[in-house]
XYZ file of C-alpha atoms in Angstrom:
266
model
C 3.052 30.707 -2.385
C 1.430 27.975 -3.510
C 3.372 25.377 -5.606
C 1.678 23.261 -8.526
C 0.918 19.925 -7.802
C 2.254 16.755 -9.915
C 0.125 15.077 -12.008
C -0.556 11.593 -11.092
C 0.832 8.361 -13.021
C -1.898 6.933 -15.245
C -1.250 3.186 -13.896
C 1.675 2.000 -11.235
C 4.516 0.362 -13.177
C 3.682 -3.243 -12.175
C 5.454 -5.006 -9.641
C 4.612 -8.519 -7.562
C 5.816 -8.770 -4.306
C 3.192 -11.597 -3.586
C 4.075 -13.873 -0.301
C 6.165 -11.066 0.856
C 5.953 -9.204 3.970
C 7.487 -5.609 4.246
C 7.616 -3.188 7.145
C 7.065 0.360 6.872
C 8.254 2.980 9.620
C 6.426 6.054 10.155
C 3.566 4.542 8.056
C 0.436 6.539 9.258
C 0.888 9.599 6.888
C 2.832 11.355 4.266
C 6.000 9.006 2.546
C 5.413 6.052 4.646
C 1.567 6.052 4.251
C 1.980 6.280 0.711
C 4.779 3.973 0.726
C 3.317 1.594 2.527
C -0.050 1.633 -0.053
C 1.791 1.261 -2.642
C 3.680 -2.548 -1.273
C 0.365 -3.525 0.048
C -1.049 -2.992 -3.560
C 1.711 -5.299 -5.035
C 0.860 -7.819 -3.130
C 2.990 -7.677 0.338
C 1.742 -7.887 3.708
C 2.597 -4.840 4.816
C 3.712 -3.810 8.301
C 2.753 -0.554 9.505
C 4.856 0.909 12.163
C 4.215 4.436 13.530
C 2.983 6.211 17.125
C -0.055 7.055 15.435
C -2.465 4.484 16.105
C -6.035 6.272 14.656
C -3.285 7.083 11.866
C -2.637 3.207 11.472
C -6.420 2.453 11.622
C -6.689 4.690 8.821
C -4.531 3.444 6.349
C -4.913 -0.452 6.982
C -8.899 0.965 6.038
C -7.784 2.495 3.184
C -5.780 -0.349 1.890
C -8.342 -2.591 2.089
C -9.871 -0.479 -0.393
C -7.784 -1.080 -2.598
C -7.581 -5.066 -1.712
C -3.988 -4.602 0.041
C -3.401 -5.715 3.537
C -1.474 -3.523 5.939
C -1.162 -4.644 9.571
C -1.218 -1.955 11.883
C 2.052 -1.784 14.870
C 1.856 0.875 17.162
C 5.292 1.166 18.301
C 7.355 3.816 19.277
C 10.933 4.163 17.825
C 12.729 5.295 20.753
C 12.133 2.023 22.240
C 15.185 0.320 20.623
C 14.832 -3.321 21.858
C 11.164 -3.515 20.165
C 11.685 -1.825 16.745
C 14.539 -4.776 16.701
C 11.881 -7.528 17.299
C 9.218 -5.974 14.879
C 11.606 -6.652 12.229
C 12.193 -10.020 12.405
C 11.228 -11.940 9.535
C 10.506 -8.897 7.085
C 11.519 -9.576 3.356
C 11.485 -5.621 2.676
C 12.357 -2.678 5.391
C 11.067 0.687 4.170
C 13.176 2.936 7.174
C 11.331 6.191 6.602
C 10.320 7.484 10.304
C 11.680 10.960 10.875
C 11.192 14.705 13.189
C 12.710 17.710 12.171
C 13.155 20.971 14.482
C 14.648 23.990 12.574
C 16.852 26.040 15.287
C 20.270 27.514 15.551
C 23.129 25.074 16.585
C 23.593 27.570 19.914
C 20.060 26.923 20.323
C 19.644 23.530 19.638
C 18.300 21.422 22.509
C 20.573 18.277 23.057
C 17.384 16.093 24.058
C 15.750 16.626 20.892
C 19.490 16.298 19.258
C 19.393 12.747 20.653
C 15.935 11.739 19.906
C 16.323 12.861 16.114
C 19.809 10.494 16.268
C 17.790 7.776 18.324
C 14.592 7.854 15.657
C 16.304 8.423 12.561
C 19.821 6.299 12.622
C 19.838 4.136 15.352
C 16.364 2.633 15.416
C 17.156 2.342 11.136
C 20.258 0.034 12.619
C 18.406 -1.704 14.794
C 15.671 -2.359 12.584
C 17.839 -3.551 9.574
C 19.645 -5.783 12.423
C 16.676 -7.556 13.239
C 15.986 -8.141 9.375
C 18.926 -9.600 8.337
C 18.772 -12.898 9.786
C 15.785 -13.902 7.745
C 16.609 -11.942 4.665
C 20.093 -13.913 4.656
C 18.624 -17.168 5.430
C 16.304 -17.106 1.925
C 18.779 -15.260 -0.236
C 16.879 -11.830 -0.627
C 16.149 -9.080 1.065
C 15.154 -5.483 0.344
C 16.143 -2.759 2.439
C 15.429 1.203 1.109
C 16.021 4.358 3.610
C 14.375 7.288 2.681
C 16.890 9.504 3.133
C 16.793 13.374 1.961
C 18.545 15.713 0.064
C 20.237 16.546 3.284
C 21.920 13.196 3.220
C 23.890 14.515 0.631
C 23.852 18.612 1.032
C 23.495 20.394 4.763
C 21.359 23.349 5.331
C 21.815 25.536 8.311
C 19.662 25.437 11.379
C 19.120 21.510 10.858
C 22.153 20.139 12.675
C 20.220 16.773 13.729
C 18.263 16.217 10.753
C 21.349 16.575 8.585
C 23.796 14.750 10.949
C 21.083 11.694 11.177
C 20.521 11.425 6.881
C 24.031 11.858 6.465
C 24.866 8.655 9.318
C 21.698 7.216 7.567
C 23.701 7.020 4.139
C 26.790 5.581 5.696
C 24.786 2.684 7.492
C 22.697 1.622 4.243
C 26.318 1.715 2.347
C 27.514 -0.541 4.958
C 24.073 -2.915 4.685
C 24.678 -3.257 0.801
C 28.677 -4.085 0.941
C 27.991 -7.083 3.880
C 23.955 -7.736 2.364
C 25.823 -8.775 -1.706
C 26.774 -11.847 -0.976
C 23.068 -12.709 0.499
C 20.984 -11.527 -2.123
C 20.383 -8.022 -0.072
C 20.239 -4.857 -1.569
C 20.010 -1.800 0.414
C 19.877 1.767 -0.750
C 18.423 5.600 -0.187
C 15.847 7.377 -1.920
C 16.780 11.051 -1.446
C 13.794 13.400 -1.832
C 13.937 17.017 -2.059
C 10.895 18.836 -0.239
C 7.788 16.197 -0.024
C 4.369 17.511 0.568
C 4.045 16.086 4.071
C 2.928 17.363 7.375
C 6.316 17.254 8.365
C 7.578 20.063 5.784
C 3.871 22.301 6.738
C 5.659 22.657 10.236
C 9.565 23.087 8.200
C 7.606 26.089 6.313
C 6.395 27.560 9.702
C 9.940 27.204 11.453
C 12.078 28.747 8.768
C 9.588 31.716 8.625
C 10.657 32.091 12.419
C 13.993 31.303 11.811
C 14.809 33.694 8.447
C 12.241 36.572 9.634
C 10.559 36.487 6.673
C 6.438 35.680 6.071
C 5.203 31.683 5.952
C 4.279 32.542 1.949
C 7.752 33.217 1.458
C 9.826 30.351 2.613
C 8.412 27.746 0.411
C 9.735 29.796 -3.444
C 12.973 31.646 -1.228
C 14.326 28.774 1.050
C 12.865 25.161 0.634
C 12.990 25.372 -3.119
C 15.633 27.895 -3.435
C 18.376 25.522 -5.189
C 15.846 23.427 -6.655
C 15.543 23.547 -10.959
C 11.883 22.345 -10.478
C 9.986 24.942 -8.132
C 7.952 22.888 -6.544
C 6.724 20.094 -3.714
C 7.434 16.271 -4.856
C 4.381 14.254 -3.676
C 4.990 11.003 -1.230
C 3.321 8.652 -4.082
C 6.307 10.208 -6.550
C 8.969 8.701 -3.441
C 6.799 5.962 -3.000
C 7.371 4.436 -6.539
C 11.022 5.249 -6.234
C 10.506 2.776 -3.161
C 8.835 0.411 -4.915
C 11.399 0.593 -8.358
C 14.350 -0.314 -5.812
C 12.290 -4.054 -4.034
C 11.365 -4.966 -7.778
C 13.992 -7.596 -9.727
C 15.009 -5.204 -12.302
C 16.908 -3.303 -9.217
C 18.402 -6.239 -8.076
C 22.101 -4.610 -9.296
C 21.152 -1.646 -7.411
C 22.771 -1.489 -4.082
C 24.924 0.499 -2.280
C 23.740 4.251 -4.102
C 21.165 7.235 -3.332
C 18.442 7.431 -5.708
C 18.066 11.215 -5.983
C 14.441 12.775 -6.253
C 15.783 16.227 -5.672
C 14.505 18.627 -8.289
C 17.949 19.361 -9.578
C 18.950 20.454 -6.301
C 22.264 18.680 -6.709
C 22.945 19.711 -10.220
C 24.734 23.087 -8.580
């Protein structure tokens, strides 16, 4: 099945974030490609972290295009002590790296168990650690984690995925209460199913997993429990992103901004 595509915004709400520099995780496609385009086009100096280095090549090219500058940093997140240093002196974090394997708990393998945990909620601490000391010492700060549905709702055969967003919501909670008094907000954007390489494999995997044919999965399990039946696109999460670093979300901390389809209406 083949789900209808959004229509794209006419214009990007404005936003400046001129003399700012903002780092992007898993920047070379889907939600962090588009996320990152999106900063560089208001103005930041955007960071570009991700394994992908032709994938980093790519998108500083295409924001030049549009007269944005994206710096690319090839840098894997497993490699704790790094991701730490790449953040220092960031004005706005964008933690969006993530993996996903769909298998049975009983089946799960514990390696990949850790590496999801190591990626997805303790690199996200480590990076927001190495942040903070700047963002405190000016008095602002940014920090958004794109989180999921499942940081809110579980699914089955997803035990890491859904054990990282949900530690991933209690650690940006945590950044807002002790960010306040600095002028730091920090908060999730929680899409439903994103049109991203990422969810091509998901589609592939639950067909295994449920028995059922690939042209199935996406209208009887990813969108199942969602109102709207179909894929959000990464520039629809991207200007949630960009919504949460602009001054009119400045009392915004501390909360999950829900892109979910009505998932969470049930």
């Amino acid at each position: 099945m083949t789900a209808p595509r959004a229509l794209p915004a006419p214009h990007a709400p404005s936003l400046d974030l001129g003399g700012r520099t903002a780092l992007v995780t898993g920047a070379a496609g889907g939600i962090g490609r588009a996320c990152a385009l999106r900063l560089a086009a208001a103005g930041a100096k955007v960071r570009a972290v991700d394994r992908d280095a032709a994938g980093l090549e790519a998108l500083a090219g295409a924001a030049r295009d549009l007269a944005g500058t994206v710096e690319p940093h090839v840098l894997d997140l497993t490699d704790l002590d790094a991701a730490e240093l790449a953040a220092a002196g960031t004005d706005v974090l964008v933690n969006n790296a993530g993996l996903q394997l769909v298998r049975p708990l009983e089946e799960f393998p514990p390696d990949v168990f850790h590496t999801v945990l190591t990626v997805m909620l303790e690199a996200p601490f480590r990076l927001i650690r190495g942040a903070l000391p700047h963002m405190y010492g000016q008095g602002w700060g940014r920090i958004v984690n794109v989180s999921s549905v499942h940081g809110l709702r579980a699914s089955a055969y997803k035990s890491a995925y859904v054990a990282a967003k949900h530690g991933l919501e209690g650690l940006s909670k945590t950044a807002a209460l002790e960010g306040a008094p600095h002028g730091v907000t920090s908060n999730c954007v929680n899409p439903g199913y994103v049109r991203t390489p990422l969810v091509e494999k998901q589609i592939a995997d639950q067909a295994r997993a449920h028995s059922i044919p690939e042209e199935r999965v996406l209208s009887e399990v990813l969108l199942q429990d969602s109102a709207v039946k179909r894929l959000i696109e990464p520039a629809e999460v991207a200007e949630a992103v960009a919504y949460l670093c602009g001054p009119q979300a400045s009392f915004v901390t501390g909360t999950s901004l829900v892109l979910d389809g009505g998932w969470t209406a049930h």
